[in-house]
XYZ file of C-alpha atoms in Angstrom:
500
model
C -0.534 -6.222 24.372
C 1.269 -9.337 24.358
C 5.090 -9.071 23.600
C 6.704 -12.180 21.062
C 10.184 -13.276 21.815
C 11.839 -14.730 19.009
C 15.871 -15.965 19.512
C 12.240 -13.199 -17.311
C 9.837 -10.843 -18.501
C 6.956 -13.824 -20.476
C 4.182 -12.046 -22.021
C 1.782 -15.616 -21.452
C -1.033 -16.183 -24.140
C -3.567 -18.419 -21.819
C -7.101 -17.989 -23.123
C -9.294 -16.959 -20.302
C -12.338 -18.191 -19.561
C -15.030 -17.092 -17.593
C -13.954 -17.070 -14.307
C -16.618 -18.554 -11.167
C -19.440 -16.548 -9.909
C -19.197 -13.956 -7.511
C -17.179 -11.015 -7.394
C -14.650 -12.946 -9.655
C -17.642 -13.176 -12.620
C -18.213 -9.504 -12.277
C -14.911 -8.663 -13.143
C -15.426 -9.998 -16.386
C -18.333 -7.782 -17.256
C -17.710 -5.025 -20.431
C -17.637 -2.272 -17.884
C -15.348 -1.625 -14.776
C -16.212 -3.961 -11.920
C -16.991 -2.401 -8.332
C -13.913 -2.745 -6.069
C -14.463 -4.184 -2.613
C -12.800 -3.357 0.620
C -9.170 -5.351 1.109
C -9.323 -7.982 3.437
C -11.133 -7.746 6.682
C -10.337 -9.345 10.292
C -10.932 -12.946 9.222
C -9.271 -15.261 6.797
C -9.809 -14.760 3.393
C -12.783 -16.202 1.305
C -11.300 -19.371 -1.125
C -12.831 -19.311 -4.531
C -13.328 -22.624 -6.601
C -12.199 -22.052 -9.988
C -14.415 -23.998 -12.761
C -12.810 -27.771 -14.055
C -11.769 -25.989 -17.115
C -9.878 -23.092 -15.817
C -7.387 -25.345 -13.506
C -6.954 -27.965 -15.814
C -6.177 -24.712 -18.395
C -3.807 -23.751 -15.157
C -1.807 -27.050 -15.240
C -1.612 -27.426 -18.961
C 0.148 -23.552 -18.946
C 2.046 -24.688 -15.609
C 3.575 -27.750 -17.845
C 4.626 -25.981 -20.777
C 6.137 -23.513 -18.580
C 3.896 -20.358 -19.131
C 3.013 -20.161 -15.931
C 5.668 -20.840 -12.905
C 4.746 -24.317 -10.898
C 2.581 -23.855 -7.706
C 4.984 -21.848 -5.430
C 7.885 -22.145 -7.838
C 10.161 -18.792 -7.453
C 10.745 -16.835 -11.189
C 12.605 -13.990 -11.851
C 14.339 -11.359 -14.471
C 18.156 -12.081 -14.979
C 18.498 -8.905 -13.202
C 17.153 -9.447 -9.867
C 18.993 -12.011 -6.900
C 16.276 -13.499 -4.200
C 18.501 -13.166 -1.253
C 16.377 -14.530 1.683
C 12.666 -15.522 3.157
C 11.960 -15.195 6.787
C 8.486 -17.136 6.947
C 5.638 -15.933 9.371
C 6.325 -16.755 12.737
C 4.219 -16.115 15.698
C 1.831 -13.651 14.060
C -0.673 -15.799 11.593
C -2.321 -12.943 9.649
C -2.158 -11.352 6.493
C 0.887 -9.131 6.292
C 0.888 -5.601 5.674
C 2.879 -2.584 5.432
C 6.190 -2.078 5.648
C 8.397 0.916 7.113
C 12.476 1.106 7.809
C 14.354 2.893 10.384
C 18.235 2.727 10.378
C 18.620 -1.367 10.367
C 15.513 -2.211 11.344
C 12.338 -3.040 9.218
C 8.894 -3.054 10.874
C 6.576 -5.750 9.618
C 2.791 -4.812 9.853
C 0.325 -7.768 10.217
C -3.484 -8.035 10.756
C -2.170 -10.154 14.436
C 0.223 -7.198 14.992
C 3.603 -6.107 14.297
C 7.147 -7.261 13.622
C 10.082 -6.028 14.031
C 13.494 -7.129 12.023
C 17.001 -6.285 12.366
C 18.334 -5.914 8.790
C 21.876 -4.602 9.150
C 22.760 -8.245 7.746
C 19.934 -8.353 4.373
C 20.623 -12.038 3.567
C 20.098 -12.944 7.024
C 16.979 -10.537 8.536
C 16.846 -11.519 12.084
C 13.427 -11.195 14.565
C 14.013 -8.447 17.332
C 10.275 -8.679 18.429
C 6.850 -9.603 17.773
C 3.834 -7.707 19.016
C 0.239 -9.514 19.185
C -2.007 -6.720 18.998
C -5.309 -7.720 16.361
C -6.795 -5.064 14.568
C -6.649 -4.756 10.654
C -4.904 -3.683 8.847
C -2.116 -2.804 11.078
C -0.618 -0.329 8.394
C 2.184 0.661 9.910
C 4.802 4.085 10.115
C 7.906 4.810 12.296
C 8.958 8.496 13.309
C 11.690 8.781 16.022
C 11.418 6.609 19.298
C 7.511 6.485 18.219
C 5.814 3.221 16.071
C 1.972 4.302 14.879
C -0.601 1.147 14.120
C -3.902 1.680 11.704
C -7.008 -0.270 13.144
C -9.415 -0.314 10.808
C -11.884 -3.009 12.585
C -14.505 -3.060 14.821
C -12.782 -4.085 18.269
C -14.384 -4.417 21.816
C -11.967 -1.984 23.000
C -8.559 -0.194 22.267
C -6.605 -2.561 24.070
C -4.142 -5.242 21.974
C -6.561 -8.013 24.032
C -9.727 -6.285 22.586
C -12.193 -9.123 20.088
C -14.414 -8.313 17.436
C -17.274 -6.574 17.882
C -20.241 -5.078 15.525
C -19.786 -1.277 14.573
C -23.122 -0.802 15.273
C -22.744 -1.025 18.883
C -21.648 2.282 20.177
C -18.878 0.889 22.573
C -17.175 -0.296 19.802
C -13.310 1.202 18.882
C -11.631 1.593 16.036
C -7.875 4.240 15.090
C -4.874 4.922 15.455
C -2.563 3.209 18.383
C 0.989 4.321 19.709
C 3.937 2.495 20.681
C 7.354 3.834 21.996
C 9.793 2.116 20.490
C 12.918 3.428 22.014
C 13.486 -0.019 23.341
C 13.134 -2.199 19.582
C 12.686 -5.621 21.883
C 10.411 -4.645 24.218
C 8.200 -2.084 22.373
C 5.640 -0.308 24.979
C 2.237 0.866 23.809
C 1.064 4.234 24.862
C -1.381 6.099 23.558
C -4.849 5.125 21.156
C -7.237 7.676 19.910
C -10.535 6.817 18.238
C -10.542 8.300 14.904
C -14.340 7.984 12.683
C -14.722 5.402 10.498
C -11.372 3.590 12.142
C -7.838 3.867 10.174
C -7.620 1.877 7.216
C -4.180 3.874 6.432
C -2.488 6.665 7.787
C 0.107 9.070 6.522
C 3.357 10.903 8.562
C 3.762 14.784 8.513
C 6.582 15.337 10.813
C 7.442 18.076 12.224
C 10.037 18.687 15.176
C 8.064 19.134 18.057
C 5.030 17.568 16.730
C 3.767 14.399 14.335
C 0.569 14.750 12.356
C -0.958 11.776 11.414
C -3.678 12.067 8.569
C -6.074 9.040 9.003
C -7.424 7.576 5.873
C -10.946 6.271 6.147
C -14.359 5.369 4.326
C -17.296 3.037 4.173
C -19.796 4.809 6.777
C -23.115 3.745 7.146
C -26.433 5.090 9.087
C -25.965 2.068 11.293
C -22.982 2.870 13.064
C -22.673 5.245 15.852
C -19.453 6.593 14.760
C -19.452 6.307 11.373
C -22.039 7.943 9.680
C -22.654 9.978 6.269
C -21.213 12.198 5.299
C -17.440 10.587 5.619
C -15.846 13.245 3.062
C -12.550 13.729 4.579
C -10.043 12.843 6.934
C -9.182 12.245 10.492
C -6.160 14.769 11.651
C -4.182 13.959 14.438
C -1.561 15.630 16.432
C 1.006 13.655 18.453
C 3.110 15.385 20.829
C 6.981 13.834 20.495
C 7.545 14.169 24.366
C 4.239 13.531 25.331
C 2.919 10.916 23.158
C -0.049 10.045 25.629
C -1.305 13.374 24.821
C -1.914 12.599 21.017
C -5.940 13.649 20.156
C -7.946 14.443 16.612
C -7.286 18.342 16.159
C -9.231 18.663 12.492
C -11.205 17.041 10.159
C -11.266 18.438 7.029
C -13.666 18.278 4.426
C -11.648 17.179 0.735
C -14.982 16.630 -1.211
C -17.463 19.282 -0.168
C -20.625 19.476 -2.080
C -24.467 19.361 -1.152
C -26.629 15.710 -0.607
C -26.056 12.965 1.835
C -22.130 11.906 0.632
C -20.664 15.101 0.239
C -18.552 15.932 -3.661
C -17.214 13.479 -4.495
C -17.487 10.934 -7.151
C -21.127 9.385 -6.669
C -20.541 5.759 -8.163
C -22.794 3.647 -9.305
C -25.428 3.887 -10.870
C -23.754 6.987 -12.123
C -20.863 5.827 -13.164
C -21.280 1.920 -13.293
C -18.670 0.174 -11.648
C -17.084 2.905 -9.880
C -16.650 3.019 -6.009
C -18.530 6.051 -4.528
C -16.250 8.095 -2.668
C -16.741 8.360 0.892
C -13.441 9.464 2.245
C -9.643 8.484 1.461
C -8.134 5.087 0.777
C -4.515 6.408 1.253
C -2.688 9.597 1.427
C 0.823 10.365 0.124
C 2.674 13.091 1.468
C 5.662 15.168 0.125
C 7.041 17.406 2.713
C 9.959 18.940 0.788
C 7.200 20.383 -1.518
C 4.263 21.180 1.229
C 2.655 18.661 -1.208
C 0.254 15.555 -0.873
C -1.924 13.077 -2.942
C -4.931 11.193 -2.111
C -6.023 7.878 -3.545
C -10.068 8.466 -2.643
C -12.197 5.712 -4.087
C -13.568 7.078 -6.776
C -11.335 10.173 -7.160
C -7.537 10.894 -6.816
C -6.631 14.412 -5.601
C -3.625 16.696 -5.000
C -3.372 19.130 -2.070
C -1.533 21.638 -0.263
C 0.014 20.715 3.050
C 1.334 24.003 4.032
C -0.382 24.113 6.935
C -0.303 20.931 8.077
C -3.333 20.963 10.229
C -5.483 22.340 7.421
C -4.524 20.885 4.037
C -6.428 22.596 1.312
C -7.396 20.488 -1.838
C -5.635 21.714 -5.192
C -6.928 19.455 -7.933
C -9.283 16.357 -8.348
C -9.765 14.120 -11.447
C -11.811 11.343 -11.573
C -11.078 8.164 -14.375
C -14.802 6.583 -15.007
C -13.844 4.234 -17.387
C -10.392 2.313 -16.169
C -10.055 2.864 -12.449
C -12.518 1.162 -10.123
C -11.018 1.935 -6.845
C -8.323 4.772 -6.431
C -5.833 2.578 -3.656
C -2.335 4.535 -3.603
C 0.026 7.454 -4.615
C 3.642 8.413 -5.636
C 5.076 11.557 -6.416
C 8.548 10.976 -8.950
C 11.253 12.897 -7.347
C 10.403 16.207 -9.252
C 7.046 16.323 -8.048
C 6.040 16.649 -11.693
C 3.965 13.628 -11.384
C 2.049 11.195 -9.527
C 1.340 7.861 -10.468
C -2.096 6.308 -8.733
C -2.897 2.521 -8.933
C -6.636 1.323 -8.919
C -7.142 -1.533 -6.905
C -9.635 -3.702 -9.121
C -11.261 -6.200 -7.299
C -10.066 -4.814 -3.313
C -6.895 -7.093 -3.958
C -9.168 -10.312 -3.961
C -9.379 -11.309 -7.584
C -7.647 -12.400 -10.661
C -7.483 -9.328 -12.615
C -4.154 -9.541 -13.884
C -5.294 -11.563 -17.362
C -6.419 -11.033 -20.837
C -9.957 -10.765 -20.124
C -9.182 -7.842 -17.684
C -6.807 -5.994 -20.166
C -4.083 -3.994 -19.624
C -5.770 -0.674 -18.524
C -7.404 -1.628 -15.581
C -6.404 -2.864 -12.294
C -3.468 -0.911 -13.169
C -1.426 2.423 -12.564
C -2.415 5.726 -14.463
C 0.401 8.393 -14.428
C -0.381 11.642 -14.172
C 1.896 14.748 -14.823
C 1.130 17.745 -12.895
C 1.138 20.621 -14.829
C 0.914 24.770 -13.776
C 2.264 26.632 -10.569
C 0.852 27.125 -6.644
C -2.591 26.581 -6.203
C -3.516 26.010 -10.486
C -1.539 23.096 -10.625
C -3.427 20.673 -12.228
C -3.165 16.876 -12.704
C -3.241 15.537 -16.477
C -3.615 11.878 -17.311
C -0.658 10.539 -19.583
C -0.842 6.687 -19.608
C -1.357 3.155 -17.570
C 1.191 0.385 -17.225
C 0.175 -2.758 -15.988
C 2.916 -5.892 -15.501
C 3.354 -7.834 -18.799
C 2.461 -10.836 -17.308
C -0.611 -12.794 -17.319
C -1.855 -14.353 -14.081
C -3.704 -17.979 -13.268
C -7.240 -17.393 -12.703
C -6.134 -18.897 -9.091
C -4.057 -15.550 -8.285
C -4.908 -12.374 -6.607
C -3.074 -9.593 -8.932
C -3.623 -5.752 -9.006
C -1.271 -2.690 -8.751
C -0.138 -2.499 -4.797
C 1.889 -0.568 -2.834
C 5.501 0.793 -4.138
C 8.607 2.854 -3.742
C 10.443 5.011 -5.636
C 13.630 3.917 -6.909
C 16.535 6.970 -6.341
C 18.473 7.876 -9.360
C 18.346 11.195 -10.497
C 16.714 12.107 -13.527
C 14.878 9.011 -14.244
C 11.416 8.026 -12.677
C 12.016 4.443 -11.657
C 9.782 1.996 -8.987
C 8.997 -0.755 -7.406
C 5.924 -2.293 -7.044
C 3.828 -4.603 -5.543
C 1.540 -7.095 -6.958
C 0.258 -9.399 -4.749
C 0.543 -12.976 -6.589
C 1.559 -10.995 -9.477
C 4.846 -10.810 -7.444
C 7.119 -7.777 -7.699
C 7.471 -5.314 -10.442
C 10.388 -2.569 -11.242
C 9.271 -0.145 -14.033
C 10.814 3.189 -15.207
C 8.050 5.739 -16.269
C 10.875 8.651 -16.813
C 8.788 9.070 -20.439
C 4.992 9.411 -18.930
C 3.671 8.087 -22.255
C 5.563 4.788 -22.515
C 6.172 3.185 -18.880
C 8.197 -0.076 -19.458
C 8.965 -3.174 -16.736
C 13.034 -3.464 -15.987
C 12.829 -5.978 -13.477
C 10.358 -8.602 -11.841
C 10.303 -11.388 -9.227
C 7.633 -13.857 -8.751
C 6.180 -17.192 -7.100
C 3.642 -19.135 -8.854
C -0.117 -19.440 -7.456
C -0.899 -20.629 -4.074
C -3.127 -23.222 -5.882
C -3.987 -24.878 -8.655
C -7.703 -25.208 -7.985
C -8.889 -22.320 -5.829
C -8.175 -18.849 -5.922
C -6.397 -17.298 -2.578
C -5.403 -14.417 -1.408
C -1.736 -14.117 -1.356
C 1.465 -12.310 -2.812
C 3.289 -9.413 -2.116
C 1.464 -6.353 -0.323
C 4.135 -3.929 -0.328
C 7.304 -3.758 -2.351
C 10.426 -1.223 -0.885
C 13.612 0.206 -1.962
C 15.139 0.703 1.210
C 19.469 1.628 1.102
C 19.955 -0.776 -1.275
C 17.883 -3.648 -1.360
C 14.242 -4.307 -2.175
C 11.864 -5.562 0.704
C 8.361 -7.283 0.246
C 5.873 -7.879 2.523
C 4.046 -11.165 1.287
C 0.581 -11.981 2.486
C 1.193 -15.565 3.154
C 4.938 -16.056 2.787
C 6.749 -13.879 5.195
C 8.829 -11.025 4.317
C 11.485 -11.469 1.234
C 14.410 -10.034 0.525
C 15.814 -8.830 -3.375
C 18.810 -7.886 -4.423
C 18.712 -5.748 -7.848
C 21.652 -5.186 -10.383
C 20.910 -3.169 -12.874
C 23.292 0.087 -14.691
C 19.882 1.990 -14.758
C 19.090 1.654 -10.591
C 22.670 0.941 -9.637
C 23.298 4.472 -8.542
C 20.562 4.355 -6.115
C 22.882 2.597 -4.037
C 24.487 5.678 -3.163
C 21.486 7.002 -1.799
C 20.945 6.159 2.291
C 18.294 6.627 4.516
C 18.061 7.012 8.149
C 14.306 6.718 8.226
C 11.851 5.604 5.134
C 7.724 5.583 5.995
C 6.761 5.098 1.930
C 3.837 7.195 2.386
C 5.711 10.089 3.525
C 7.621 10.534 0.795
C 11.622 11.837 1.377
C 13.651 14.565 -0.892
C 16.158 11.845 -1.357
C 18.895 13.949 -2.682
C 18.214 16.877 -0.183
């Protein structure tokens, strides 16, 4: 480990044309389009864009339908308050979680950490170089948890790259204390199968569990094989971190064959990713409740016992959805809204040819009592605003907004910036609020924008891929009184009671 010291809502009418070949031409296609894994250990593939499409691009850029290349937009209602550009840590940025004034800053070279007791000036505490995507990140107590969901040499923050299919290979969850914010100390990795793409926080006093969120195995790879139908649960002892080790890993999708229950893809259903274990996992504590964003299926389960969740419900959207990414109860735990992440966060999906039903959220009410609850689709919502060709866009990772008795959020994007939507009425979601920066380029489509979007005590927090971590100030009579509302700890994925 190597320590860092630092001292207008437009509803755009661009005709789309076929985008370039590739992943970008399948997207295109009359059904759903297979999703693809987000972005690995190396820099992101650059996709040309045809003659037509960027001169289209400019010609929209001029008459103002589209913002200029890196020019900043946004609703009356929202104030940009600050950027703090990447620093020492090149990679993509990730996740983002909040304790007291601090912000912590996942990245695929590591981990940041922010003192934000002063939002319009964020300062650097520390930066930790420790490679390993995707660095998702959570904070509980004097303890920081890191995802690695790559292939690594070893579990050491100097490990390299190195084939799964080599046995010695590692891949999980790491451990830092963090009782010390500038000098963060790591201290404990265990290997989890089929790495951590994501991980979500039960915590308990004496004890953290972390549920590991994992797919993609493959007969080739000594410790990740078929079946993958579940998830990696580990138990972290708050005194004795060092001791932290895999207690269960329970099945979600049982069922006979090679894969397990769950939803079997394509050819099946045609442009659908086959599930083989759990994008990402939201918890609700207050409620002994959870959701799971699995690939091809979205499920609700018990977390009673935390060590043994048991699987309630699990629908499965064979039409819209190509990739179940994320969860988020509303406050009442009445509902759950899932996003599908079209395209693994890589393509331009966010344009007429696409539509507004996929590569968007569905909202789901949950309906019934105990164990017969059941999830029942209700609508999507998409942003209102059409994308270049040149720009990444898909429904990301969001908070909840905390005003009582409305269902409000905030979502990210990626280049389709940052998006604050009210879905109180499950039937007609509607935007509030946006911020956005025009495309990367003009030319070639890159991967950039806003991973994760926050409402932490006040302000709104992104996480941009390529331009550091911004700052948003909203004003608003329908989120105002979510100012009120302070936290001393916020890991998105483990969802709080905020007015408990």
């Amino acid at each position: 480990m190597t320590l860092l010291h630092d001292p207008r809502t437009r509803h755009r009418r661009l005709g789309v044309a076929a985008v370039a070949a590739g992943l970008l031409a399948a997207l295109l296609t009359a059904g759903p389009a297979a999703a693809t894994p987000d972005p690995g250990d190396g820099p992101a593939a650059r996709e040309k864009v045809s003659r037509s499409d960027a001169a289209e691009l400019k010609a929209a850029m001029a008459s103002g339908e589209i913002p200029g290349q890196d020019e900043i937009v946004h609703s009356d209602n929202v104030q940009h308050l600050t950027n703090i550009p990447k620093d020492a840590l090149p990679g993509i940025n990730s996740d983002l979680a909040f304790q007291g004034k601090y912000a912590f800053a996942g990245n695929y070279d590591g981990f940041r950490i922010l003192d934000i007791s002063n939002p319009k000036a964020p300062r650097t505490v520390s930066q930790v170089l420790c490679p390993g995507s995707q660095n998702d990140i959570s904070v509980s107590g004097d303890l920081l948890f890191l995802s690695t969901d790559s292939s690594r040499s070893d579990n050491s923050c100097n490990s390299t790259t190195q084939p799964a299919t080599e046995k010695s290979s590692w891949e999980g969850m790491k451990v830092f204390d963090i009782t010390d914010k500038a000098n963060p100390k790591y201290v404990a990795a265990v290997e989890t199968a089929c790495g951590s793409h994501t991980h979500s926080l039960v915590p308990e006093r004496r004890n953290v569990y972390i549920y590991v969120s994992s797919y993609s195995p493959s007969a080739t790879f000594p410790d990740c094989r078929p079946p993958h139908d579940g998830i990696s649960v580990i138990k972290v002892p708050r005194r004795a971190p060092e001791k932290a080790a895999v207690v269960n890993f329970p099945v979600l999708f049982p069922g006979e064959g090679p894969d397990g229950g769950g939803n079997p893809g394509s050819p099946t259903n045609p442009g659908v990713s086959k599930t083989t274990g759990c994008h990402d996992i939201t918890v609700l504590p207050s409620k002994d409740l959870a959701a799971g964003a699995c690939m091809g299926d979205g499920i609700l389960f018990s977390i009673k016992d935390p060590e043994h969740p048991k699987v309630i419900d699990q629908v499965e959207d064979n039409v819209n959805f190509a990739f179940w990414h994320s969860a988020t109860f509303n406050q009442r735990a009445d509902k759950v809204v899932f996003t599908d992440e079209l395209g693994g966060g890589g393509a331009a999906t966010c344009n007429a040819a696409i539509g507004p039903n996929r590569g968007a959220d569905g909202i789901y009410d949950i309906v019934g009592k105990g164990d017969r609850r059941k999830l029942v689709f209700r609508s999507y919502y998409k942003i209102p605003r059409h994308q270049a060709d040149t720009e990444n866009c898909v429904a990301h990772n969001g908070s909840l907004i905390p005003v009582k008795g409305k269902d409000l959020m905030v979502q990210a994007w990626y280049q389709g910036g940052v998006s604050v939507w009210d879905f109180t009425d499950s039937l007609h979601p509607k935007e509030i609020a946006y911020f956005e920066r025009g495309p990367l380029s003009t030319d070639t489509l890159q991967v950039g924008g806003s991973w994760s979007a926050y409402y932490y005590n006040g302000y709104i927090y992104s996480n941009d891929i390529a331009k550091g971590f911004d700052v948003l100030r909203l004003r608003d009579r329908r989120t105002d009184p979510a100012e009120r509302v302070h936290l001393r700890e916020l890991n998105v994925q483990t969802q709080p009671d905020y007015f408990d």
